[in-house]
Amino acid sequence: MPNRVYKKIEVTGTSTISIEEAVQSALKHASQSVRGLSWFEVLETRGNIIEGTVDNWQVTVKIGFALD
């Protein structure tokens, strides 16, 4: 088996519901244009506050995939 080479991209998903949904949003959109996604790591979690409550979650992830 040959050695593999991987590339990482960084994307930010958003959600008004949860952190997990923001991650899923990022992965879903990335998978529409990049093949063979293998893993992800959460880099940053943040959100918007309106009137003292969370209005929107924003989660930045790095996503790894093997190059052809």
PDB file of C-alpha atoms in Angstrom:
ATOM      1  CA  MET A   1       0.000   0.000   0.000  1.00  0.00           C
ATOM      2  CA  PRO A   2       1.509   3.375  -0.991  1.00  0.00           C
ATOM      3  CA  ASN A   3       1.905   6.194   1.478  1.00  0.00           C
ATOM      4  CA  ARG A   4      -1.035   8.563   1.385  1.00  0.00           C
ATOM      5  CA  VAL A   5      -0.922  12.330   1.238  1.00  0.00           C
ATOM      6  CA  TYR A   6      -3.614  14.365   2.958  1.00  0.00           C
ATOM      7  CA  LYS A   7      -4.884  17.900   2.574  1.00  0.00           C
ATOM      8  CA  LYS A   8      -6.806  19.969   5.116  1.00  0.00           C
ATOM      9  CA  ILE A   9      -9.360  22.674   4.487  1.00  0.00           C
ATOM     10  CA  GLU A  10     -10.883  25.048   6.996  1.00  0.00           C
ATOM     11  CA  VAL A  11     -14.591  25.859   6.957  1.00  0.00           C
ATOM     12  CA  THR A  12     -17.109  27.436   9.337  1.00  0.00           C
ATOM     13  CA  GLY A  13     -20.601  26.018   9.786  1.00  0.00           C
ATOM     14  CA  THR A  14     -23.458  27.872  11.430  1.00  0.00           C
ATOM     15  CA  SER A  15     -26.643  26.895  13.232  1.00  0.00           C
ATOM     16  CA  THR A  16     -29.366  28.543  15.254  1.00  0.00           C
ATOM     17  CA  ILE A  17     -29.946  25.225  17.082  1.00  0.00           C
ATOM     18  CA  SER A  18     -26.637  23.764  18.367  1.00  0.00           C
ATOM     19  CA  ILE A  19     -22.878  23.399  18.076  1.00  0.00           C
ATOM     20  CA  GLU A  20     -23.309  19.871  16.714  1.00  0.00           C
ATOM     21  CA  GLU A  21     -25.644  21.086  13.980  1.00  0.00           C
ATOM     22  CA  ALA A  22     -23.111  23.777  13.010  1.00  0.00           C
ATOM     23  CA  VAL A  23     -20.428  21.072  12.614  1.00  0.00           C
ATOM     24  CA  GLN A  24     -22.811  18.904  10.563  1.00  0.00           C
ATOM     25  CA  SER A  25     -23.601  21.896   8.350  1.00  0.00           C
ATOM     26  CA  ALA A  26     -19.906  22.505   7.681  1.00  0.00           C
ATOM     27  CA  LEU A  27     -19.283  18.833   6.854  1.00  0.00           C
ATOM     28  CA  LYS A  28     -22.353  18.529   4.636  1.00  0.00           C
ATOM     29  CA  HIS A  29     -21.483  21.577   2.562  1.00  0.00           C
ATOM     30  CA  ALA A  30     -17.812  20.590   2.254  1.00  0.00           C
ATOM     31  CA  SER A  31     -18.778  17.084   1.097  1.00  0.00           C
ATOM     32  CA  GLN A  32     -20.711  18.581  -1.826  1.00  0.00           C
ATOM     33  CA  SER A  33     -17.494  19.829  -3.424  1.00  0.00           C
ATOM     34  CA  VAL A  34     -14.707  17.687  -1.913  1.00  0.00           C
ATOM     35  CA  ARG A  35     -14.483  13.894  -2.218  1.00  0.00           C
ATOM     36  CA  GLY A  36     -13.331  11.469   0.440  1.00  0.00           C
ATOM     37  CA  LEU A  37     -13.585  13.482   3.626  1.00  0.00           C
ATOM     38  CA  SER A  38     -11.853  11.468   6.357  1.00  0.00           C
ATOM     39  CA  TRP A  39     -11.754  13.396   9.626  1.00  0.00           C
ATOM     40  CA  PHE A  40     -12.305  16.774  11.242  1.00  0.00           C
ATOM     41  CA  GLU A  41     -11.047  18.777  14.192  1.00  0.00           C
ATOM     42  CA  VAL A  42     -12.843  21.663  15.881  1.00  0.00           C
ATOM     43  CA  LEU A  43     -10.694  24.793  15.883  1.00  0.00           C
ATOM     44  CA  GLU A  44     -13.019  27.434  17.216  1.00  0.00           C
ATOM     45  CA  THR A  45     -16.519  27.760  18.628  1.00  0.00           C
ATOM     46  CA  ARG A  46     -18.259  31.107  18.879  1.00  0.00           C
ATOM     47  CA  GLY A  47     -21.704  32.609  18.574  1.00  0.00           C
ATOM     48  CA  ASN A  48     -23.848  35.698  18.411  1.00  0.00           C
ATOM     49  CA  ILE A  49     -25.772  36.972  21.404  1.00  0.00           C
ATOM     50  CA  ILE A  50     -29.070  38.822  21.074  1.00  0.00           C
ATOM     51  CA  GLU A  51     -30.911  40.024  24.168  1.00  0.00           C
ATOM     52  CA  GLY A  52     -28.830  37.804  26.434  1.00  0.00           C
ATOM     53  CA  THR A  53     -29.358  34.510  24.588  1.00  0.00           C
ATOM     54  CA  VAL A  54     -27.485  32.632  21.876  1.00  0.00           C
ATOM     55  CA  ASP A  55     -28.816  33.612  18.465  1.00  0.00           C
ATOM     56  CA  ASN A  56     -26.404  31.684  16.251  1.00  0.00           C
ATOM     57  CA  TRP A  57     -23.567  29.178  16.711  1.00  0.00           C
ATOM     58  CA  GLN A  58     -20.468  29.354  14.486  1.00  0.00           C
ATOM     59  CA  VAL A  59     -18.014  26.436  14.531  1.00  0.00           C
ATOM     60  CA  THR A  60     -14.786  26.437  12.538  1.00  0.00           C
ATOM     61  CA  VAL A  61     -13.421  23.004  11.646  1.00  0.00           C
ATOM     62  CA  LYS A  62     -10.443  21.670   9.735  1.00  0.00           C
ATOM     63  CA  ILE A  63     -11.441  18.769   7.513  1.00  0.00           C
ATOM     64  CA  GLY A  64      -8.901  16.258   6.218  1.00  0.00           C
ATOM     65  CA  PHE A  65      -9.063  14.169   3.078  1.00  0.00           C
ATOM     66  CA  ALA A  66      -6.680  12.010   1.051  1.00  0.00           C
ATOM     67  CA  LEU A  67      -5.397  13.332  -2.241  1.00  0.00           C
ATOM     68  CA  ASP A  68      -5.788  11.133  -5.322  1.00  0.00           C
TER      69      ASP A  68
END
